[in-house]
Every structure is written in structure tokens, then in C-alpha cells.
mmCIF file with all atom_site columns, C-alpha atoms in Angstrom:
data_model
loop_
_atom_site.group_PDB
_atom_site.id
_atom_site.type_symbol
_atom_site.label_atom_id
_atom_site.label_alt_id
_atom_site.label_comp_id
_atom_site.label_asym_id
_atom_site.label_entity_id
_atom_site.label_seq_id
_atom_site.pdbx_PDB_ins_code
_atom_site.Cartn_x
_atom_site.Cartn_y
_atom_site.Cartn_z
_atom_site.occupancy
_atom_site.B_iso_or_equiv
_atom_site.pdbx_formal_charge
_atom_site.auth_seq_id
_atom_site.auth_comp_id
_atom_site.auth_asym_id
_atom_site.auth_atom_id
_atom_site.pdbx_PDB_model_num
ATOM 1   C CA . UNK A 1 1   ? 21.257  -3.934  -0.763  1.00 78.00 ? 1   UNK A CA 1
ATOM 2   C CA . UNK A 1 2   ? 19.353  -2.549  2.133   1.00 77.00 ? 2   UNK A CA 1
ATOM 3   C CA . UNK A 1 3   ? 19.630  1.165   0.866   1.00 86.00 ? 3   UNK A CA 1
ATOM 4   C CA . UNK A 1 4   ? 18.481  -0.214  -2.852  1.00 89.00 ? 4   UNK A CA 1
ATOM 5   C CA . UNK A 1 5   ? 15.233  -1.396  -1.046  1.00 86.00 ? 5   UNK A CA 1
ATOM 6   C CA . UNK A 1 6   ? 14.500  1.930   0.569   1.00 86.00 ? 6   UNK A CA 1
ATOM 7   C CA . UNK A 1 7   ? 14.843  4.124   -2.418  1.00 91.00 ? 7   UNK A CA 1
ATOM 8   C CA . UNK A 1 8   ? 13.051  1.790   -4.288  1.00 94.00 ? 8   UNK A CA 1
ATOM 9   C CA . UNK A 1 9   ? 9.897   1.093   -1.979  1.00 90.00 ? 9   UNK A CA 1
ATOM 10  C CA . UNK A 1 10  ? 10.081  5.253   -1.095  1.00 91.00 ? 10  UNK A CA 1
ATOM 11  C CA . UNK A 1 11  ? 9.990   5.369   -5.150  1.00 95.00 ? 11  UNK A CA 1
ATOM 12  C CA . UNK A 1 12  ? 6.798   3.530   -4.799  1.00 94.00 ? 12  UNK A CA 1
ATOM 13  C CA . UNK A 1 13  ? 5.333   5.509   -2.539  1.00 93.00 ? 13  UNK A CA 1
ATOM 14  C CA . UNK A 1 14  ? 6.083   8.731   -4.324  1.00 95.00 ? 14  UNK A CA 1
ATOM 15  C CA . UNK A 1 15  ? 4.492   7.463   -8.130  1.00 97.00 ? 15  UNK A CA 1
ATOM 16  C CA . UNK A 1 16  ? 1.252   5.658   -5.995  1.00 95.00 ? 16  UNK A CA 1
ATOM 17  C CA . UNK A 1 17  ? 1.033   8.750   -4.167  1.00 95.00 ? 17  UNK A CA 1
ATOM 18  C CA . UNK A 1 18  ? 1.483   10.620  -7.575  1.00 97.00 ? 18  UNK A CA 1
ATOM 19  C CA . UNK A 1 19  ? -1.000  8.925   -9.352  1.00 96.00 ? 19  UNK A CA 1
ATOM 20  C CA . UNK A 1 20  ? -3.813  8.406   -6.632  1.00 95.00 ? 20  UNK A CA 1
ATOM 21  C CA . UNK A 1 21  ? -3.900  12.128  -5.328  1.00 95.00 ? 21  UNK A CA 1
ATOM 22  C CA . UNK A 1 22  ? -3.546  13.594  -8.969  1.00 96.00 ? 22  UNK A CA 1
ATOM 23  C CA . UNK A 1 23  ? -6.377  11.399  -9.911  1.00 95.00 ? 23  UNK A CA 1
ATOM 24  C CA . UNK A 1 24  ? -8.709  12.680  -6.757  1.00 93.00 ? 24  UNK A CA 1
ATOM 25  C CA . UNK A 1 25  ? -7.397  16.019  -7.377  1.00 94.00 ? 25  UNK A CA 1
ATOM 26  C CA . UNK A 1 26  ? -8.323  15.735  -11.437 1.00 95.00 ? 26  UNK A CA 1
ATOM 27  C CA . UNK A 1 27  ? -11.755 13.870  -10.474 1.00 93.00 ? 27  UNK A CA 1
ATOM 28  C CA . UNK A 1 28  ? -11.319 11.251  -13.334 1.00 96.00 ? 28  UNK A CA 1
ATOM 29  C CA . UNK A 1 29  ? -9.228  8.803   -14.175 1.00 97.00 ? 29  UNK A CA 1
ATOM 30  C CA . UNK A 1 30  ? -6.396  8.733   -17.049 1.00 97.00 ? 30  UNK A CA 1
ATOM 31  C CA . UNK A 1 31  ? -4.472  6.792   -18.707 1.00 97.00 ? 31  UNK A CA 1
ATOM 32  C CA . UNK A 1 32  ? -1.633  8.621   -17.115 1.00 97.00 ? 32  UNK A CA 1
ATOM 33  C CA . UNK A 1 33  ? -2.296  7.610   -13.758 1.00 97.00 ? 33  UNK A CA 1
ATOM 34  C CA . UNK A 1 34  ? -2.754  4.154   -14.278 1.00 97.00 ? 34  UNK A CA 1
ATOM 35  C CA . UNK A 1 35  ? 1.262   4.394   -15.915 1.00 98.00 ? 35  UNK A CA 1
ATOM 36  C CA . UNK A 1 36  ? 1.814   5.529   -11.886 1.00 97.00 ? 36  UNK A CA 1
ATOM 37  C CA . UNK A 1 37  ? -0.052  3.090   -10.359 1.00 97.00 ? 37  UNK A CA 1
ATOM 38  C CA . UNK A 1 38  ? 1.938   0.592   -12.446 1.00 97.00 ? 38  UNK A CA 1
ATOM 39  C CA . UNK A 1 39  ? 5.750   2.047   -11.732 1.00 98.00 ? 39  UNK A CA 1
ATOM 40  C CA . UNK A 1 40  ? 4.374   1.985   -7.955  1.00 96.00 ? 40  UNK A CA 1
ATOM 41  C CA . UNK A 1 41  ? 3.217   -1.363  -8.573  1.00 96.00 ? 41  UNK A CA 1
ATOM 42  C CA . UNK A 1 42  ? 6.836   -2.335  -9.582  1.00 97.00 ? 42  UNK A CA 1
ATOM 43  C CA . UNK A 1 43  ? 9.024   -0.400  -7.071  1.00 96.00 ? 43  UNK A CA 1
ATOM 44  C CA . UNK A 1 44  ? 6.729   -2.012  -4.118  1.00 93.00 ? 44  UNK A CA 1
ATOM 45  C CA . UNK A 1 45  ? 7.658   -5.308  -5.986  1.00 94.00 ? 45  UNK A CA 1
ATOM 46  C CA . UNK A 1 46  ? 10.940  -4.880  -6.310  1.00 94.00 ? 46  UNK A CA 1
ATOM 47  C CA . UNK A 1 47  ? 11.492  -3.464  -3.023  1.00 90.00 ? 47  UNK A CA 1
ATOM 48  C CA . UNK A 1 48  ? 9.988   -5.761  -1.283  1.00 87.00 ? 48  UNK A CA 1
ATOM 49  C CA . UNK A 1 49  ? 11.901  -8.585  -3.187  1.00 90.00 ? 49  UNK A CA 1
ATOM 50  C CA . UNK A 1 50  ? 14.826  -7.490  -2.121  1.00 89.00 ? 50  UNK A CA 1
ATOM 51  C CA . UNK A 1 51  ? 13.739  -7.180  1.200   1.00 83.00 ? 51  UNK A CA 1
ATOM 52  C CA . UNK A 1 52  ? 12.879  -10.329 1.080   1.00 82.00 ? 52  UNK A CA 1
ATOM 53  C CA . UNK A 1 53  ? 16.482  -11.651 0.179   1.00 87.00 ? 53  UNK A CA 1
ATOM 54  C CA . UNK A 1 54  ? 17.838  -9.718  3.267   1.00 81.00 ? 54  UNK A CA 1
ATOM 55  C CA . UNK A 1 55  ? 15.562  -11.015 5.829   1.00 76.00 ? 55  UNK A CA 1
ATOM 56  C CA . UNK A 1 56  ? 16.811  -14.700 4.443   1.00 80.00 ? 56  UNK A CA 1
ATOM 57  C CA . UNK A 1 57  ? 20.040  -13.873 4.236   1.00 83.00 ? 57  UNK A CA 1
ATOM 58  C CA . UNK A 1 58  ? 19.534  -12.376 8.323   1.00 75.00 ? 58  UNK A CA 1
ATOM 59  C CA . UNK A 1 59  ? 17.558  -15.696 8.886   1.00 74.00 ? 59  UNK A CA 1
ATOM 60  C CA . UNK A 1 60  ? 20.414  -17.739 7.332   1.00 79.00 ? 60  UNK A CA 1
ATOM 61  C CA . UNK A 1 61  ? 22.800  -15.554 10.169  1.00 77.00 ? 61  UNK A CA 1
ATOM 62  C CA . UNK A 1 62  ? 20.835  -16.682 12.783  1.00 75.00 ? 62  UNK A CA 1
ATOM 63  C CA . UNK A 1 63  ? 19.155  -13.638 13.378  1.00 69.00 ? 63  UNK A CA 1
ATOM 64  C CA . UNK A 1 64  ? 15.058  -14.404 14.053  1.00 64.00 ? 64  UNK A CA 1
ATOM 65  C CA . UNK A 1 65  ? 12.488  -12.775 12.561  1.00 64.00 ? 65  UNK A CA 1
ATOM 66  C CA . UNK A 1 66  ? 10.394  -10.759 14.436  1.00 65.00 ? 66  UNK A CA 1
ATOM 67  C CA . UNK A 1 67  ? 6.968   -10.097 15.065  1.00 65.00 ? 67  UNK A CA 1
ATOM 68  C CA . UNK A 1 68  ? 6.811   -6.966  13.138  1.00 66.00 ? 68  UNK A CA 1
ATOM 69  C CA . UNK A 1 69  ? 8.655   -8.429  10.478  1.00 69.00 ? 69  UNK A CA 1
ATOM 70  C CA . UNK A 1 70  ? 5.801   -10.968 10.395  1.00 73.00 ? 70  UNK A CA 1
ATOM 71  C CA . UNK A 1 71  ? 3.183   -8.289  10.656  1.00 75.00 ? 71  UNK A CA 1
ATOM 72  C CA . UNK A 1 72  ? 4.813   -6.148  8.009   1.00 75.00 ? 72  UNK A CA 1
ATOM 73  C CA . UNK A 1 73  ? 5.352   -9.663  5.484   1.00 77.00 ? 73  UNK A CA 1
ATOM 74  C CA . UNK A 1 74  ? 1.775   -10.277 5.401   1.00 82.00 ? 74  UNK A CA 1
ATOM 75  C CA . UNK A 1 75  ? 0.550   -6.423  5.105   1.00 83.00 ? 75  UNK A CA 1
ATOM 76  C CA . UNK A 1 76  ? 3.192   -5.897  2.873   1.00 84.00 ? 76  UNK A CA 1
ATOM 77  C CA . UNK A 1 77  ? 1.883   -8.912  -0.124  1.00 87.00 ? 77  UNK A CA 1
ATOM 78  C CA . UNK A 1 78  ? -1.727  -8.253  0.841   1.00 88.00 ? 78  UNK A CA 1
ATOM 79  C CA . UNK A 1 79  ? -0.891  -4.792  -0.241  1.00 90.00 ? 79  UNK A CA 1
ATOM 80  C CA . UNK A 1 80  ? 0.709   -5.646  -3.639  1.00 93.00 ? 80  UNK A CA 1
ATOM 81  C CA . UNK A 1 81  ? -1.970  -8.092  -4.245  1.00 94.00 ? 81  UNK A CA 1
ATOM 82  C CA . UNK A 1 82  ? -4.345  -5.132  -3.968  1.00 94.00 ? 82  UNK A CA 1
ATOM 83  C CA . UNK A 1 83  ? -2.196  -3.090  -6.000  1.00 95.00 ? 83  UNK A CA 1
ATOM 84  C CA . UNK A 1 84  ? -2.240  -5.332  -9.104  1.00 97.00 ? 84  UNK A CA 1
ATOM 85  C CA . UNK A 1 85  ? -6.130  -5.547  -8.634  1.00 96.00 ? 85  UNK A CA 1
ATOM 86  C CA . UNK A 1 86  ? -6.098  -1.586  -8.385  1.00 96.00 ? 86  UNK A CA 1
ATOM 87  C CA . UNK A 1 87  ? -4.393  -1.608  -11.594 1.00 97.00 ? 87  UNK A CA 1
ATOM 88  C CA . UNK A 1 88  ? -5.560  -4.243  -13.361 1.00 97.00 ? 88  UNK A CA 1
ATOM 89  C CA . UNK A 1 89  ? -9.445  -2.978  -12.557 1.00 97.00 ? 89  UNK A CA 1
ATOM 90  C CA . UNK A 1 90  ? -8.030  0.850   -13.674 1.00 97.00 ? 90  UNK A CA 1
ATOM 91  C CA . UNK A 1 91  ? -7.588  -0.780  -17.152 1.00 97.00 ? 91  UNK A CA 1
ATOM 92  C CA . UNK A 1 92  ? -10.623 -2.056  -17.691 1.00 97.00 ? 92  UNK A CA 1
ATOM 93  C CA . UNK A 1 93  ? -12.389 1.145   -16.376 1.00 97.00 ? 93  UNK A CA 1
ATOM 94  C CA . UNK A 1 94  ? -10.152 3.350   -18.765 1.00 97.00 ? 94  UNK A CA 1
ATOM 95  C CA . UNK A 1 95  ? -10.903 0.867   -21.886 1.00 97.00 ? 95  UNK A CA 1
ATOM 96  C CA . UNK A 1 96  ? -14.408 0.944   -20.856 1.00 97.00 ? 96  UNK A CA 1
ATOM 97  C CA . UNK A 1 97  ? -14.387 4.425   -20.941 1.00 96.00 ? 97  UNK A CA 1
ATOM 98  C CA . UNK A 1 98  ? -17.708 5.464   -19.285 1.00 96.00 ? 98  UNK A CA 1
ATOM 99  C CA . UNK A 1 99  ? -17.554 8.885   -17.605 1.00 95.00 ? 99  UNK A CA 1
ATOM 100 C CA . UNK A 1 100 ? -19.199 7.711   -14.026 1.00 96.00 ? 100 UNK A CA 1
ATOM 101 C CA . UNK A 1 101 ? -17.054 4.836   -13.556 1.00 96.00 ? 101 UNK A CA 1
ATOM 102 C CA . UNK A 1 102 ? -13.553 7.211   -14.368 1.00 96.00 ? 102 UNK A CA 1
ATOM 103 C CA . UNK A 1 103 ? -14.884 9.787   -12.309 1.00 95.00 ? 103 UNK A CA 1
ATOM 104 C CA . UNK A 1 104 ? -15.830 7.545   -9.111  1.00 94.00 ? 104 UNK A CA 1
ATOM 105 C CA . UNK A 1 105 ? -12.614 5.677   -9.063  1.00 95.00 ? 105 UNK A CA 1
ATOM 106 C CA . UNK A 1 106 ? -10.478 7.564   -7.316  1.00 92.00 ? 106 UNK A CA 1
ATOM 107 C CA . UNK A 1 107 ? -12.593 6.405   -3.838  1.00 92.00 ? 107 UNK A CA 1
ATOM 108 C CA . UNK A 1 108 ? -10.908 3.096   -4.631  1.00 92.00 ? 108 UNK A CA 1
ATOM 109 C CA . UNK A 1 109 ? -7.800  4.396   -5.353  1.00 93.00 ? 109 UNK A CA 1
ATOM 110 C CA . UNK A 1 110 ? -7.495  6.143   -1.787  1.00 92.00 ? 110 UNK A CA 1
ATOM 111 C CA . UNK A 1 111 ? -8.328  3.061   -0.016  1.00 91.00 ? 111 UNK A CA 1
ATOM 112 C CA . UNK A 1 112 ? -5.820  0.752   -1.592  1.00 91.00 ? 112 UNK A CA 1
ATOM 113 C CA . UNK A 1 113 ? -3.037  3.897   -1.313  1.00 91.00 ? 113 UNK A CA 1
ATOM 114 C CA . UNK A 1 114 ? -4.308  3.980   2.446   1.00 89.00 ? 114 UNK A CA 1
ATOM 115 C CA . UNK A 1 115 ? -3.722  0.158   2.870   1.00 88.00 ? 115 UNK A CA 1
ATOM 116 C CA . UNK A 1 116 ? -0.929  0.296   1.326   1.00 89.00 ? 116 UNK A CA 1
ATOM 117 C CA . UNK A 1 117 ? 0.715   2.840   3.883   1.00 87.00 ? 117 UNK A CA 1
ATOM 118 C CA . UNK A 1 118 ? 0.334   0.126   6.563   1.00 84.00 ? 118 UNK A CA 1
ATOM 119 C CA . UNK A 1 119 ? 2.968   -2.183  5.707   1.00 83.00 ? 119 UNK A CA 1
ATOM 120 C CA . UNK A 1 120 ? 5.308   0.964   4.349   1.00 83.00 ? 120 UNK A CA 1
ATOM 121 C CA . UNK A 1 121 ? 5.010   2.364   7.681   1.00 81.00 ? 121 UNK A CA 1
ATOM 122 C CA . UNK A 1 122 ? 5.634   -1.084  9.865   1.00 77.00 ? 122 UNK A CA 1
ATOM 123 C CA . UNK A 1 123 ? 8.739   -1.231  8.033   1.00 75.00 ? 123 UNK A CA 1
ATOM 124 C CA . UNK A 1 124 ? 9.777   2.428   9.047   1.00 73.00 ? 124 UNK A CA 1
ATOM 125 C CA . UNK A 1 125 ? 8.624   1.894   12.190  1.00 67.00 ? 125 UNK A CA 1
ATOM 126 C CA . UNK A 1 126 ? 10.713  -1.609  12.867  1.00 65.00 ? 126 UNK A CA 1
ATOM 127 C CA . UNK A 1 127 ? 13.467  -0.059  11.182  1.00 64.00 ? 127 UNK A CA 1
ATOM 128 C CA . UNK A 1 128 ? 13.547  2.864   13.643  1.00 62.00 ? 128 UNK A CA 1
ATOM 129 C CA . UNK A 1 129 ? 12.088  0.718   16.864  1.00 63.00 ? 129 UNK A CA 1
ATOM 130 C CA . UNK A 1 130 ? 13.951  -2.124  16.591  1.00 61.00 ? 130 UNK A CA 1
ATOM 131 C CA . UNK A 1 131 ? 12.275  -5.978  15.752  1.00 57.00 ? 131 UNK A CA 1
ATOM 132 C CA . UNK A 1 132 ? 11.708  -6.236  19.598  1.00 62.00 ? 132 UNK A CA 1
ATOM 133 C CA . UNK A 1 133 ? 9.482   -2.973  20.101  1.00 65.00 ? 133 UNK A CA 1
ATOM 134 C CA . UNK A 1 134 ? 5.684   -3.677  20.412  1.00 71.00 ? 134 UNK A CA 1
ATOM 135 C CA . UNK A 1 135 ? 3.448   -0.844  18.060  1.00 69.00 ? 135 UNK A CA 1
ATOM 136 C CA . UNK A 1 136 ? 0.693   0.568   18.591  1.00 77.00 ? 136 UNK A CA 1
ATOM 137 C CA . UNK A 1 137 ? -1.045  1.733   14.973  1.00 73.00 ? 137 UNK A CA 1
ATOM 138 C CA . UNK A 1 138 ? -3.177  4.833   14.990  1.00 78.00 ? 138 UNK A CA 1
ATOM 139 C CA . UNK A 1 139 ? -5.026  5.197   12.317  1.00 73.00 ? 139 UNK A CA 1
ATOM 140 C CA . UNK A 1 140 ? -6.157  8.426   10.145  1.00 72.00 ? 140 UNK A CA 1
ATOM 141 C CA . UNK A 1 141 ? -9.734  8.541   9.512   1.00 74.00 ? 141 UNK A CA 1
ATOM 142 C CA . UNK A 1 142 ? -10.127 9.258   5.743   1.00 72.00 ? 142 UNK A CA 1
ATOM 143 C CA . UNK A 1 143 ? -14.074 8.912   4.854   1.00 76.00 ? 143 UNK A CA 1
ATOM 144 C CA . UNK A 1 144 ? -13.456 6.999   2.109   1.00 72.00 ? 144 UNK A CA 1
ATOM 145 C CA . UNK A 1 145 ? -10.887 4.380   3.402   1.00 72.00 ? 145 UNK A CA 1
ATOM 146 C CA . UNK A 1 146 ? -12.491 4.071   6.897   1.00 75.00 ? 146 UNK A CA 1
ATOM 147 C CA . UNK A 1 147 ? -14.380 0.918   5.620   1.00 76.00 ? 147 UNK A CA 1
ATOM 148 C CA . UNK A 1 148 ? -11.544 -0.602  4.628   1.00 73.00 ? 148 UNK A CA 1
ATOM 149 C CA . UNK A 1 149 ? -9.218  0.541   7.534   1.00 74.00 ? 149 UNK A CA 1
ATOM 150 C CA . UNK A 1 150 ? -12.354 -1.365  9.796   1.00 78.00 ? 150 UNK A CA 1
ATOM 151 C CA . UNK A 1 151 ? -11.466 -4.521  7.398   1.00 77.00 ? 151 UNK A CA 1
ATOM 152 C CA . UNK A 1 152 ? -7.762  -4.208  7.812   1.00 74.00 ? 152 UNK A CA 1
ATOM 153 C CA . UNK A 1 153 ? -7.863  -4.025  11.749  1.00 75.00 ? 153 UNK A CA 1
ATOM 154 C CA . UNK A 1 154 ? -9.827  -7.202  12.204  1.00 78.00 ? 154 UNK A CA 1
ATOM 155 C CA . UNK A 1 155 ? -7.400  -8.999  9.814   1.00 73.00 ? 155 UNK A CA 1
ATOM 156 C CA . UNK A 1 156 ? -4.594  -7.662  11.893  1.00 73.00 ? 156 UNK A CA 1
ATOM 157 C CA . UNK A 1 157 ? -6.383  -8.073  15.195  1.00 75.00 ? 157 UNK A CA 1
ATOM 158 C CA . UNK A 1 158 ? -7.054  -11.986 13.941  1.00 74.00 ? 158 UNK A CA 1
ATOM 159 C CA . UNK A 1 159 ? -3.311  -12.238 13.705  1.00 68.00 ? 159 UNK A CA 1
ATOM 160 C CA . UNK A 1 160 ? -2.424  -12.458 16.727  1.00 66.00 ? 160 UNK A CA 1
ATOM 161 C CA . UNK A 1 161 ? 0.992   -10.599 16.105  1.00 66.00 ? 161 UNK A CA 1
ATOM 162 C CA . UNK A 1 162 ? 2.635   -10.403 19.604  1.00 67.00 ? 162 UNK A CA 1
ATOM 163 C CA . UNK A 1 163 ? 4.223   -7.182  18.513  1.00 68.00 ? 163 UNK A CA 1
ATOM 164 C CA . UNK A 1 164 ? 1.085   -5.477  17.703  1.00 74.00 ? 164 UNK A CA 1
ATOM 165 C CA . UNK A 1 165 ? -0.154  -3.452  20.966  1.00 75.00 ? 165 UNK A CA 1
ATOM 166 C CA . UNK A 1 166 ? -3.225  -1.626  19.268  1.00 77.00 ? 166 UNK A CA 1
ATOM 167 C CA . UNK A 1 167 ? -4.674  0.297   16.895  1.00 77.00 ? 167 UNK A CA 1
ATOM 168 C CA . UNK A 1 168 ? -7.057  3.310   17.489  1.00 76.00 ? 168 UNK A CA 1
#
């Protein structure tokens, strides 16, 4: 099962990554990326469902979850919650259809795709580091997503997570 959840959540990453950077590159929106958005939107969802199951099934060994697995839990559903806004508000710009708001929304696009990488790469990371391993995040600044990285650094920083060392 845990090889099903890693092809699937990469899967997300490749059609979110599809459909945000083909949508900067283009410099509007289409209804084409918003089919991306939504097949990321499911892989993440799947993925992480499954994920899910084997961290309760490791709980149900005896095995305790850590404090990146925390970290990356709460990351991971804020993400998909933002995801589903993403492409819920990508709708209503397409069936709005008004030239400005199509060919602005790819700044929203990149910040929820750069949030999004935060709990994809806590995974990698406690996958390869072990659930014991504290992290240390350092951040890419993208000008359009540095806003929200600011946002998502206090939220992590309010955690508290004992596995979290820093970000920069």
C-alpha cells in the first residue's frame, strides 16, 4: 500500500505542477488547467488517504507517531483544503469569463502549488530522515508566494512541532 501512496501523491504533484506552470507559462487560465488542478486535487486525496490507513495501521502496531508525521498531517489537509478552494474559485473565474481575472490567476495558483510542496516534501523528508530526525525547512523565495510562505511559517512556528528546527 505504501508504494500505491507514492505514485499516487507524486501523480499529484506532476498534474498540479502541470496545470499551475502551464497556466503561468500561457498567462490565462483554461478550462484545461482547471481538469489538472482537479486530477491533482484527487491523487493528493487519495494519497493521502491511504497514507492515512498506514499510519493507523503503524499506530495500531505500536509504532508512535512522530513529530513530523504530525507536522506533515496538518500541512498535508491544510493543503488539500486549499486545493479544493483553488479549484473551486478556478471555476467560477473560468464561467465568469472576464479576461483580467483569467489572466491574474495564475499568482494564486503558484502560491497554493508552493504550499502545497510543504507537506509533499515533509513526507520525503521523514521518509528519508527517519520520524526521529528534527528539520530544518528552507524556503525558496518566489515573489508571488512569499506572502503566503510568511503566513505558513507563523502557522508552523505556532505549532510547536518538536521536530521542526527552523525555517529560513
Amino acid at each position: 500500500m505504501l508504494v500505491a501512496a507514492i505514485v499516487i501523491i507524486t501523480l499529484a504533484l506532476v498534474f498540479y505542477s502541470i496545470g499551475v506552470w502551464a497556466e503561468r507559462i500561457q498567462r490565462t487560465l483554461k478550462w484545461w488547467h482547471a481538469a489538472f488542478f482537479a486530477l491533482g486535487l484527487a491523487a493528493d486525496t487519495t494519497g493521502t488517504l491511504l497514507m492515512s490507513q498506514i499510519a493507523a495501521s503503524r499506530r495500531a502496531d505500536g509504532v508512535a507517531a512522530g513529530g513530523l508525521d504530525q507536522l506533515m498531517a496538518i500541512t498535508g489537509l491544510a493543503a488539500i483544503i486549499l486545493m479544493a478552494v483553488h479549484l473551486v474559485w478556478a471555476v467560477i473565474v473560468l464561467i465568469r469569463n472576464r479576461a483580467n481575472e483569467k489572466a491574474v490567476f495564475h499568482r494564486f495558483s503558484i502560491v497554493v502549488w508552493a504550499i502545497w510542496l510543504v507537506p509533499y516534501v515533509l513526507g520525503a523528508a521523514g521518509a528519508m530522515l527517519g520520524h526521529e530526525t528534527s528539520v530544518t525547512l528552507r524556503l525558496l523565495e518566489l515573489p508571488d508566494a512569499v506572502r503566503a510562505a510568511e503566513g505558513v511559517v507563523m502557522e508552523l512556528d505556532d505549532g510547536a512541532f518538536p521536530l521542526l528546527a527552523g525555517t529560513e
